[in-house]
C-alpha cells in the first residue's frame, strides 16, 4: 500500500481549496438559494467519497490505479514543497483507520466506478467528478480524513452491497 506524504496531502487540500473557491457563489447568492448551491456540491462530494473508497480498500485494477495516482501526487507534492517553498517533505504522521470492504461492498465500488466513468465524460459534471475523485484519493489515506471518513464510507458500501445483493440473491 502506498502511504500518502505531506506533499500528497498538500495537493489534496489545494484541489479542495481550488474547487471550493470556484464553487463559492457569494454570500448573498448562497443565502438567496442555499439548497441549489448545496446541491451543486453533490457531484464533487460523491466522487470524493468514491476516491476515498478506492484508495482505502480496493485491490485489482481500480485499486492499482488509485494507488498509482496517490504515489504520483505525493511525489509531485513533495517536489513542490522542496523546490517550491523550500521546506522538507516526508511521510504524513498518524496511522489511518481502515475497514475492509466485504465482497458485496467491493461490488458496490465496481458499480460506482462505472457511474464515475460515465459522469466524468459528461461536460456538465466531468471536472467536478475528476477533481473530487483525485481529492478523495489524496486525502483518503491521511490519518485525520481516513479516521473521519473511511469507516463510515466502508460501512455504507458494505451495508448497501449486503442489502442490494441480499435482496437479489
Backbone as a chain_set.jsonl record, in Angstrom:
{"seq": "XXXXXXXXXXXXXXXXXXXXXXXXXXXXXXXXXXXXXXXXXXXXXXXXXXXXXXXXXXXXXXXXXXXXXXXXXXXXXXXXXXXXXXXXXXXXXXXXXXXXXXXXXXXXXXXXXXXXXXXXXXXXXXXXXXXXXXXXXXXXXXXXXXXXXXXXXXXXXXXXXXXXXXXXX", "coords": {"N": [[0.838, -1.18, 0.0], [0.523, 2.209, -0.809], [1.684, 4.979, 0.942], [0.465, 8.107, 1.895], [2.121, 11.211, 1.522], [3.249, 14.262, 3.102], [3.348, 16.121, 1.079], [1.512, 14.999, -0.735], [-0.894, 15.195, 0.711], [-0.987, 17.946, 0.872], [-1.36, 18.632, -1.838], [-3.904, 17.509, -2.112], [-5.408, 19.189, -0.402], [-5.017, 21.54, -1.814], [-6.443, 20.997, -4.163], [-9.013, 20.745, -3.057], [-9.332, 23.354, -2.01], [-9.168, 24.843, -4.408], [-11.453, 23.864, -5.762], [-13.569, 24.596, -3.992], [-13.272, 27.345, -4.021], [-13.853, 27.984, -6.693], [-16.456, 27.102, -6.745], [-17.818, 28.697, -4.862], [-20.551, 30.761, -4.521], [-20.924, 33.302, -3.544], [-21.836, 35.356, -0.772], [-24.437, 36.574, -0.672], [-25.808, 35.262, -2.781], [-25.676, 32.639, -1.865], [-27.208, 32.742, 0.463], [-29.603, 33.405, -0.694], [-30.473, 31.184, -2.232], [-29.886, 28.513, -0.821], [-30.238, 25.716, -1.001], [-30.03, 25.06, -3.712], [-27.354, 25.73, -4.268], [-26.009, 24.093, -2.462], [-26.739, 21.63, -3.489], [-25.311, 21.669, -5.838], [-22.831, 20.895, -5.036], [-22.913, 18.161, -4.785], [-22.01, 16.295, -6.926], [-19.198, 16.557, -6.684], [-18.798, 15.795, -3.979], [-19.781, 13.143, -3.987], [-17.97, 11.934, -5.77], [-15.626, 12.44, -4.37], [-16.01, 10.823, -2.125], [-16.023, 8.366, -3.429], [-13.365, 8.33, -4.383], [-11.985, 8.16, -1.928], [-12.856, 5.615, -1.075], [-11.752, 3.964, -3.08], [-8.998, 4.169, -2.704], [-8.64, 3.273, -0.148], [-9.637, 0.632, 0.307], [-9.642, -1.13, -1.899], [-8.575, -3.508, -4.251], [-7.023, -4.924, -7.145], [-7.375, -3.703, -10.54], [-8.651, -1.21, -10.248], [-7.924, -0.425, -7.638], [-5.133, -0.424, -7.981], [-4.843, 1.657, -9.838], [-5.757, 3.825, -8.306], [-3.846, 3.794, -6.226], [-1.54, 4.297, -7.7], [-2.096, 6.868, -8.673], [-2.11, 8.18, -6.224], [0.561, 7.815, -5.403], [1.982, 9.21, -7.436], [0.908, 11.787, -7.095], [1.697, 12.325, -4.457], [4.474, 12.337, -4.784], [4.787, 14.492, -6.604], [3.726, 16.547, -5.008], [5.585, 16.535, -2.905], [7.88, 17.335, -4.297], [7.052, 19.902, -5.015], [6.891, 21.061, -2.478], [9.573, 20.945, -1.602], [11.122, 22.194, -3.676], [9.507, 24.326, -4.38], [8.7, 25.879, -2.096], [10.731, 25.529, -0.337], [10.742, 23.852, 1.907], [10.841, 20.853, 3.936], [10.034, 17.522, 2.88], [8.084, 14.569, 3.5], [6.817, 11.564, 5.039], [3.405, 11.516, 5.932], [2.219, 12.079, 9.207], [0.709, 9.874, 11.623], [-1.652, 7.169, 11.969], [-3.751, 5.786, 9.75], [-7.157, 4.638, 9.882], [-8.54, 1.676, 8.803], [-11.279, 0.0, 7.312], [-12.149, -3.051, 6.177], [-13.578, -3.84, 2.99], [-16.419, -5.771, 2.26], [-17.257, -8.604, 0.154], [-19.575, -7.917, -1.27], [-19.535, -5.185, -0.772], [-17.269, -4.444, -2.236], [-18.323, -4.962, -4.746], [-20.187, -2.915, -4.928], [-18.439, -0.728, -5.102], [-17.329, -1.265, -7.582], [-19.586, -0.875, -9.196], [-19.975, 1.837, -8.653], [-17.659, 2.76, -9.881], [-18.239, 2.41, -12.592], [-20.334, 4.268, -12.801], [-18.964, 6.645, -12.151], [-17.141, 6.809, -14.278], [-18.87, 7.288, -16.42], [-20.054, 9.711, -15.573], [-17.768, 11.326, -15.478], [-17.244, 11.71, -18.125], [-19.21, 13.357, -19.006], [-19.921, 16.655, -20.042], [-21.046, 18.477, -18.226], [-20.582, 17.537, -15.597], [-18.002, 16.551, -15.545], [-15.482, 17.829, -14.787], [-15.924, 18.339, -12.052], [-16.266, 15.733, -11.055], [-13.818, 14.488, -11.673], [-11.976, 16.107, -10.238], [-13.009, 15.748, -7.649], [-12.696, 12.951, -7.208], [-9.909, 12.735, -7.392], [-9.137, 14.397, -5.264], [-10.288, 12.941, -3.157], [-8.772, 10.601, -3.293], [-6.223, 11.569, -2.623], [-6.584, 12.692, -0.073], [-7.782, 10.658, 1.289], [-6.2, 8.719, 2.573], [-4.871, 10.081, 4.512], [-4.3, 10.453, 7.982], [-6.149, 11.935, 9.581], [-8.372, 12.41, 7.865], [-8.922, 9.805, 6.976], [-9.568, 8.553, 9.363], [-11.889, 9.909, 9.921], [-13.552, 9.545, 7.651], [-13.204, 6.992, 6.451], [-14.217, 4.687, 7.835], [-17.093, 5.203, 8.02], [-17.663, 5.374, 5.228], [-16.826, 2.866, 4.184], [-18.451, 1.215, 5.729], [-20.979, 2.028, 4.841], [-20.82, 1.277, 2.11], [-20.508, -1.501, 2.406], [-22.918, -2.116, 3.741], [-24.83, -1.268, 1.824], [-24.167, -2.956, -0.329], [-24.633, -5.491, 0.886], [-27.362, -5.258, 1.409], [-28.55, -4.808, -1.136], [-27.588, -6.998, -2.702], [-28.373, -9.033, -1.032], [-31.117, -8.941, -1.26], [-31.455, -9.597, -3.908], [-30.159, -12.042, -4.355]], "CA": [[0.0, 0.0, 0.0], [1.228, 3.473, -0.875], [1.349, 5.876, 2.042], [0.445, 9.493, 1.458], [3.12, 12.073, 2.138], [2.765, 15.614, 3.387], [3.136, 16.738, -0.23], [0.254, 14.487, -1.289], [-1.991, 15.818, 1.455], [-0.998, 19.355, 0.461], [-2.019, 18.682, -3.145], [-5.327, 17.264, -1.865], [-6.006, 20.415, 0.113], [-5.017, 22.51, -2.92], [-7.581, 20.642, -5.019], [-10.219, 21.109, -2.315], [-9.407, 24.815, -1.995], [-9.485, 25.287, -5.761], [-12.849, 23.565, -6.093], [-14.473, 25.409, -3.181], [-13.164, 28.722, -4.486], [-14.606, 28.118, -7.945], [-17.871, 26.829, -6.461], [-18.4, 29.702, -3.989], [-21.406, 31.673, -5.272], [-21.007, 34.595, -2.873], [-22.673, 35.287, 0.422], [-25.828, 36.904, -0.995], [-26.385, 34.185, -3.59], [-25.797, 31.449, -1.024], [-28.364, 32.941, 1.329], [-30.799, 33.507, -1.528], [-30.922, 29.84, -2.608], [-28.87, 27.606, -0.287], [-30.434, 24.33, -1.444], [-29.491, 24.938, -5.072], [-25.894, 25.77, -4.224], [-25.558, 22.878, -1.77], [-26.922, 20.521, -4.423], [-24.261, 21.701, -6.856], [-21.65, 20.241, -4.462], [-23.105, 16.714, -4.726], [-21.096, 15.505, -7.761], [-17.866, 16.579, -6.094], [-18.809, 15.006, -2.747], [-19.925, 11.735, -4.353], [-16.711, 11.455, -6.342], [-14.652, 12.46, -3.28], [-16.254, 9.591, -1.372], [-15.557, 7.273, -4.278], [-11.903, 8.352, -4.354], [-11.571, 7.618, -0.628], [-13.094, 4.169, -1.067], [-10.835, 3.241, -3.966], [-7.629, 4.15, -2.184], [-8.599, 2.644, 1.161], [-9.932, -0.779, 0.481], [-9.886, -1.835, -3.146], [-7.416, -4.046, -4.949], [-7.247, -5.072, -8.571], [-7.031, -2.597, -11.425], [-9.158, 0.043, -9.681], [-7.041, -0.098, -6.521], [-3.805, -0.103, -8.506], [-4.935, 2.987, -10.432], [-5.838, 4.799, -7.216], [-2.555, 3.816, -5.545], [-0.593, 4.963, -8.596], [-2.414, 8.301, -8.631], [-1.662, 8.667, -4.923], [2.02, 7.853, -5.411], [2.413, 10.307, -8.307], [0.521, 13.043, -6.46], [2.581, 12.525, -3.3], [5.794, 12.702, -5.297], [4.706, 15.862, -7.122], [3.545, 17.448, -3.875], [6.866, 16.648, -2.207], [8.753, 18.165, -5.137], [6.584, 21.287, -4.881], [7.268, 21.555, -1.152], [11.021, 21.119, -1.505], [11.624, 23.163, -4.647], [8.632, 25.488, -4.478], [8.705, 26.73, -0.912], [11.957, 25.301, 0.415], [10.543, 23.102, 3.146], [11.157, 19.436, 3.765], [8.914, 16.626, 2.608], [8.17, 13.333, 4.264], [5.593, 10.805, 5.226], [2.447, 12.146, 6.828], [2.153, 11.44, 10.519], [-0.564, 9.281, 12.009], [-1.998, 5.852, 11.458], [-5.133, 5.796, 9.318], [-8.001, 3.514, 10.264], [-9.133, 1.063, 7.623], [-12.296, -1.014, 7.494], [-12.159, -3.771, 4.905], [-14.839, -3.989, 2.281], [-16.873, -7.142, 2.028], [-17.37, -8.942, -1.27], [-20.64, -7.099, -1.851], [-19.069, -3.795, -0.724], [-16.412, -4.291, -3.408], [-19.198, -4.9, -5.92], [-20.739, -1.553, -4.951], [-17.39, 0.16, -5.599], [-17.249, -1.504, -9.027], [-20.736, -0.173, -9.79], [-19.649, 3.267, -8.566], [-16.639, 3.045, -10.894], [-18.944, 2.575, -13.869], [-21.06, 5.541, -12.725], [-17.982, 7.731, -12.188], [-16.597, 6.903, -15.641], [-19.885, 7.947, -17.252], [-20.166, 11.111, -15.144], [-16.547, 12.051, -15.829], [-17.261, 12.002, -19.557], [-20.237, 14.361, -19.283], [-19.368, 18.011, -19.933], [-21.598, 19.2, -17.08], [-20.041, 17.064, -14.327], [-16.685, 15.957, -15.716], [-14.439, 18.458, -13.977], [-16.243, 18.12, -10.65], [-16.048, 14.326, -10.729], [-12.374, 14.208, -11.711], [-11.351, 16.78, -9.096], [-13.48, 15.108, -6.425], [-12.05, 11.643, -7.045], [-8.486, 12.984, -7.129], [-9.058, 14.917, -3.905], [-10.579, 11.824, -2.267], [-7.618, 9.696, -3.299], [-5.086, 12.168, -1.915], [-6.895, 12.927, 1.333], [-8.396, 9.467, 1.87], [-5.305, 7.945, 3.43], [-4.297, 10.872, 5.605], [-4.837, 9.915, 9.229], [-7.326, 12.666, 10.027], [-9.503, 12.175, 6.962], [-9.246, 8.382, 6.975], [-10.263, 8.264, 10.607], [-13.206, 10.534, 9.861], [-14.376, 9.133, 6.519], [-13.021, 5.624, 5.974], [-15.129, 3.735, 8.465], [-18.472, 5.381, 7.553], [-17.789, 5.066, 3.807], [-16.752, 1.416, 4.009], [-19.658, 0.646, 6.334], [-22.094, 2.308, 3.929], [-20.666, 0.42, 0.924], [-20.797, -2.876, 2.826], [-24.346, -2.223, 4.024], [-25.564, -1.183, 0.563], [-23.948, -4.204, -1.05], [-25.339, -6.573, 1.562], [-28.813, -5.07, 1.263], [-28.938, -4.994, -2.544], [-27.324, -8.363, -3.14], [-29.179, -9.931, -0.197], [-32.473, -8.951, -1.806], [-31.422, -10.185, -5.25], [-29.726, -13.433, -4.323]], "C": [[0.886, 1.247, 0.0], [0.749, 4.363, 0.264], [1.433, 7.307, 1.522], [1.521, 10.272, 2.205], [2.494, 13.435, 2.421], [2.511, 16.37, 2.075], [1.835, 16.287, -0.867], [-0.958, 15.085, -0.608], [-2.116, 17.291, 1.069], [-1.675, 19.518, -0.889], [-3.521, 18.449, -2.982], [-6.039, 18.489, -1.335], [-6.015, 21.523, -0.938], [-6.195, 22.258, -3.854], [-8.885, 21.053, -4.343], [-10.398, 22.626, -2.282], [-9.772, 25.389, -3.353], [-10.959, 25.063, -6.069], [-13.801, 24.449, -5.295], [-14.438, 26.874, -3.588], [-13.938, 28.933, -5.779], [-16.1, 27.897, -7.734], [-18.538, 28.0, -5.742], [-19.22, 30.721, -4.771], [-21.439, 33.09, -4.715], [-22.02, 34.509, -1.745], [-24.148, 35.536, 0.11], [-26.505, 35.781, -1.769], [-26.598, 32.92, -2.763], [-26.994, 31.567, -0.089], [-29.672, 32.971, 0.543], [-31.351, 32.122, -1.872], [-29.905, 28.803, -2.125], [-29.012, 26.169, -0.787], [-29.846, 24.105, -2.833], [-27.965, 24.87, -5.049], [-25.315, 24.56, -3.487], [-25.677, 21.674, -2.696], [-25.841, 20.502, -5.503], [-22.949, 21.107, -6.345], [-21.737, 18.714, -4.531], [-22.201, 15.911, -5.665], [-19.68, 15.445, -7.202], [-17.813, 15.691, -4.85], [-18.939, 13.516, -3.025], [-18.609, 11.189, -4.897], [-15.587, 11.512, -5.307], [-14.777, 11.187, -2.445], [-15.773, 8.376, -2.142], [-14.029, 7.199, -4.272], [-11.361, 7.8, -3.045], [-11.736, 6.106, -0.596], [-12.077, 3.419, -1.92], [-9.438, 3.15, -3.394], [-7.543, 3.397, -0.853], [-8.771, 1.13, 1.136], [-10.104, -1.596, -0.776], [-8.565, -2.318, -3.727], [-7.704, -4.08, -6.435], [-6.846, -3.836, -9.348], [-7.475, -1.251, -10.854], [-8.258, 0.495, -8.532], [-5.648, 0.287, -6.981], [-3.791, 1.296, -9.104], [-4.971, 4.064, -9.346], [-4.501, 4.915, -6.485], [-1.497, 4.523, -6.388], [-0.829, 6.466, -8.612], [-1.948, 8.911, -7.314], [-0.146, 8.804, -4.886], [2.531, 9.035, -6.233], [2.1, 11.659, -7.66], [1.401, 13.344, -5.253], [3.968, 12.964, -3.747], [5.798, 14.138, -5.806], [4.533, 16.882, -6.003], [4.826, 17.631, -3.074], [7.847, 17.511, -2.984], [8.348, 19.637, -5.006], [6.96, 21.869, -3.527], [8.762, 21.855, -1.069], [11.506, 22.239, -2.418], [10.776, 24.426, -4.729], [8.713, 26.425, -3.298], [9.881, 26.473, 0.01], [11.783, 24.608, 1.745], [10.876, 21.639, 2.912], [9.878, 18.64, 3.54], [9.074, 15.397, 3.471], [6.815, 12.685, 4.389], [4.694, 11.518, 6.222], [2.362, 11.368, 8.129], [0.769, 10.841, 10.75], [-0.775, 7.926, 11.376], [-3.452, 5.848, 11.044], [-5.86, 4.516, 9.727], [-8.664, 2.97, 9.004], [-10.192, 0.056, 8.044], [-12.407, -1.757, 6.177], [-13.554, -3.839, 4.3], [-15.159, -5.47, 2.141], [-16.927, -7.39, 0.523], [-18.447, -8.082, -1.936], [-20.305, -5.61, -1.784], [-18.142, -3.492, -1.886], [-17.223, -4.212, -4.695], [-19.836, -3.52, -6.052], [-19.703, -0.575, -5.49], [-17.199, -0.04, -7.108], [-18.393, -0.812, -9.765], [-20.489, 1.333, -9.774], [-18.585, 3.666, -9.589], [-17.288, 3.265, -12.246], [-19.692, 3.903, -13.905], [-20.093, 6.72, -12.842], [-17.386, 7.908, -13.582], [-17.593, 7.625, -16.546], [-20.009, 9.418, -16.876], [-18.948, 11.939, -15.534], [-16.515, 12.434, -17.302], [-18.303, 13.048, -19.932], [-19.651, 15.764, -19.101], [-19.83, 18.749, -18.67], [-20.917, 18.815, -15.765], [-18.594, 16.61, -14.39], [-15.61, 16.533, -14.816], [-14.68, 18.211, -12.497], [-15.914, 16.69, -10.226], [-14.559, 14.005, -10.707], [-11.66, 14.848, -10.525], [-11.747, 16.122, -7.773], [-12.806, 13.768, -6.173], [-10.57, 11.812, -6.715], [-8.283, 13.481, -5.698], [-9.322, 13.799, -2.894], [-9.432, 10.839, -2.179], [-6.484, 10.285, -2.462], [-5.363, 12.369, -0.435], [-7.423, 11.684, 2.039], [-7.498, 8.668, 2.779], [-4.598, 8.789, 4.474], [-5.012, 10.485, 6.893], [-6.112, 10.63, 9.674], [-8.547, 12.382, 9.175], [-9.903, 10.715, 6.982], [-9.99, 7.999, 8.246], [-11.681, 8.8, 10.605], [-14.101, 9.88, 8.814], [-14.313, 7.65, 6.179], [-14.047, 4.661, 6.548], [-16.572, 3.966, 8.016], [-18.651, 5.037, 6.066], [-17.762, 3.561, 3.557], [-17.989, 0.736, 4.592], [-20.86, 0.847, 5.415], [-22.019, 1.428, 2.677], [-20.987, -1.037, 1.263], [-22.288, -3.083, 3.083], [-25.15, -2.215, 2.73], [-25.408, -2.459, -0.248], [-24.675, -5.364, -0.432], [-26.844, -6.484, 1.384], [-29.265, -5.364, -0.166], [-28.755, -6.443, -2.969], [-28.079, -9.38, -2.288], [-30.595, -10.039, -0.703], [-32.528, -9.648, -3.152], [-31.111, -11.66, -5.201], [-30.61, -14.218, -3.454]], "O": [[1.876, 1.318, 0.728], [-0.451, 4.48, 0.513], [2.363, 7.664, 0.799], [1.791, 10.013, 3.377], [1.361, 13.712, 2.029], [1.572, 17.16, 1.979], [1.126, 17.091, -1.472], [-1.936, 15.443, -1.265], [-3.223, 17.817, 0.954], [-2.474, 20.435, -1.076], [-4.325, 19.112, -3.637], [-7.149, 18.8, -1.766], [-6.921, 22.356, -0.95], [-6.865, 23.196, -4.284], [-9.759, 21.642, -4.979], [-11.502, 23.124, -2.504], [-10.585, 26.309, -3.448], [-11.637, 25.958, -6.574], [-14.747, 24.997, -5.86], [-15.451, 27.568, -3.511], [-14.608, 29.953, -5.942], [-16.919, 28.45, -8.469], [-19.714, 28.273, -5.986], [-18.675, 31.464, -5.588], [-21.946, 33.994, -5.379], [-22.939, 33.691, -1.771], [-25.013, 34.794, 0.573], [-27.631, 35.392, -1.458], [-27.591, 32.214, -2.945], [-27.714, 30.591, 0.124], [-30.725, 32.603, 1.065], [-32.561, 31.907, -1.812], [-29.143, 28.269, -2.931], [-28.01, 25.479, -0.976], [-29.232, 23.07, -3.091], [-27.363, 24.043, -5.734], [-24.25, 24.061, -3.852], [-24.815, 20.795, -2.69], [-25.496, 19.44, -6.022], [-22.046, 20.842, -7.138], [-20.724, 18.038, -4.349], [-21.654, 14.9, -5.224], [-19.037, 14.396, -7.243], [-16.871, 14.914, -4.69], [-18.28, 12.707, -2.372], [-18.186, 10.096, -4.52], [-14.671, 10.693, -5.37], [-13.777, 10.556, -2.102], [-15.181, 7.462, -1.567], [-13.465, 6.11, -4.165], [-10.384, 7.052, -3.046], [-10.843, 5.395, -0.134], [-11.595, 2.358, -1.525], [-8.76, 2.141, -3.586], [-6.466, 2.932, -0.48], [-8.099, 0.424, 1.888], [-10.677, -2.683, -0.713], [-7.561, -1.607, -3.69], [-8.551, -3.331, -6.923], [-6.065, -3.015, -8.866], [-6.751, -0.262, -10.967], [-7.874, 1.663, -8.462], [-5.046, 1.215, -6.441], [-2.835, 2.045, -8.902], [-4.297, 5.088, -9.455], [-4.07, 6.021, -6.159], [-0.661, 5.256, -5.86], [0.119, 7.25, -8.57], [-1.446, 10.035, -7.292], [0.375, 9.804, -4.39], [3.407, 9.775, -5.785], [2.932, 12.566, -7.675], [1.806, 14.489, -5.048], [4.563, 13.862, -3.152], [6.698, 14.913, -5.484], [5.126, 17.96, -6.045], [5.129, 18.733, -2.616], [8.564, 18.324, -2.4], [9.207, 20.513, -4.899], [7.312, 23.045, -3.435], [9.168, 22.887, -0.535], [12.224, 23.134, -1.974], [11.277, 25.484, -5.109], [8.787, 27.641, -3.475], [10.013, 27.136, 1.039], [12.619, 24.771, 2.634], [11.164, 21.243, 1.783], [8.791, 19.041, 3.957], [10.112, 15.215, 4.107], [5.805, 13.198, 3.905], [5.161, 12.054, 7.227], [2.427, 10.139, 8.136], [-0.213, 11.262, 10.139], [-0.15, 7.586, 10.372], [-4.325, 5.902, 11.91], [-5.251, 3.459, 9.894], [-9.272, 3.716, 8.237], [-10.013, -0.662, 9.028], [-12.731, -1.151, 5.155], [-14.562, -3.889, 5.005], [-14.274, -6.301, 1.933], [-16.67, -6.49, -0.276], [-18.247, -7.579, -3.042], [-20.74, -4.845, -2.644], [-18.209, -2.409, -2.466], [-16.861, -3.488, -5.622], [-20.004, -3.014, -7.162], [-20.049, 0.321, -6.259], [-16.935, 0.923, -7.829], [-18.191, -0.232, -10.832], [-20.758, 2.023, -10.757], [-18.608, 4.784, -10.104], [-16.932, 4.198, -12.967], [-19.686, 4.589, -14.927], [-20.373, 7.685, -13.553], [-17.153, 9.036, -14.018], [-17.204, 8.476, -17.346], [-20.064, 10.281, -17.753], [-19.074, 13.114, -15.879], [-15.829, 13.383, -17.683], [-18.287, 13.571, -21.047], [-18.962, 16.027, -18.115], [-19.084, 19.553, -18.113], [-20.698, 19.673, -14.909], [-18.012, 16.308, -13.348], [-14.898, 15.784, -14.147], [-13.741, 17.907, -11.761], [-15.347, 16.471, -9.156], [-14.093, 13.313, -9.802], [-10.833, 14.206, -9.878], [-10.913, 15.959, -6.882], [-12.392, 13.481, -5.05], [-10.04, 11.11, -5.854], [-7.367, 13.037, -5.005], [-8.639, 13.725, -1.872], [-9.15, 10.3, -1.109], [-5.856, 9.572, -1.679], [-4.453, 12.227, 0.382], [-7.502, 11.662, 3.267], [-7.991, 7.993, 3.682], [-3.8, 8.262, 5.249], [-6.214, 10.218, 6.878], [-7.062, 9.975, 10.104], [-9.635, 12.141, 9.699], [-11.093, 10.402, 7.002], [-10.934, 7.21, 8.205], [-12.574, 8.213, 11.216], [-15.29, 9.679, 9.063], [-15.287, 7.101, 5.664], [-14.674, 3.903, 5.808], [-17.238, 2.996, 7.654], [-19.675, 4.471, 5.684], [-18.584, 3.041, 2.802], [-18.511, -0.214, 4.008], [-21.666, -0.066, 5.234], [-23.036, 0.893, 2.233], [-21.659, -1.723, 0.494], [-22.855, -4.103, 2.691], [-26.042, -3.043, 2.544], [-26.381, -2.986, -0.789], [-25.282, -6.159, -1.149], [-27.522, -7.499, 1.227], [-30.242, -6.082, -0.38], [-29.667, -7.048, -3.534], [-28.394, -10.471, -2.764], [-31.218, -11.096, -0.597], [-33.553, -10.235, -3.499], [-31.722, -12.451, -5.918], [-30.409, -15.422, -3.295]]}, "num_chains": 1, "name": "protein.A"}
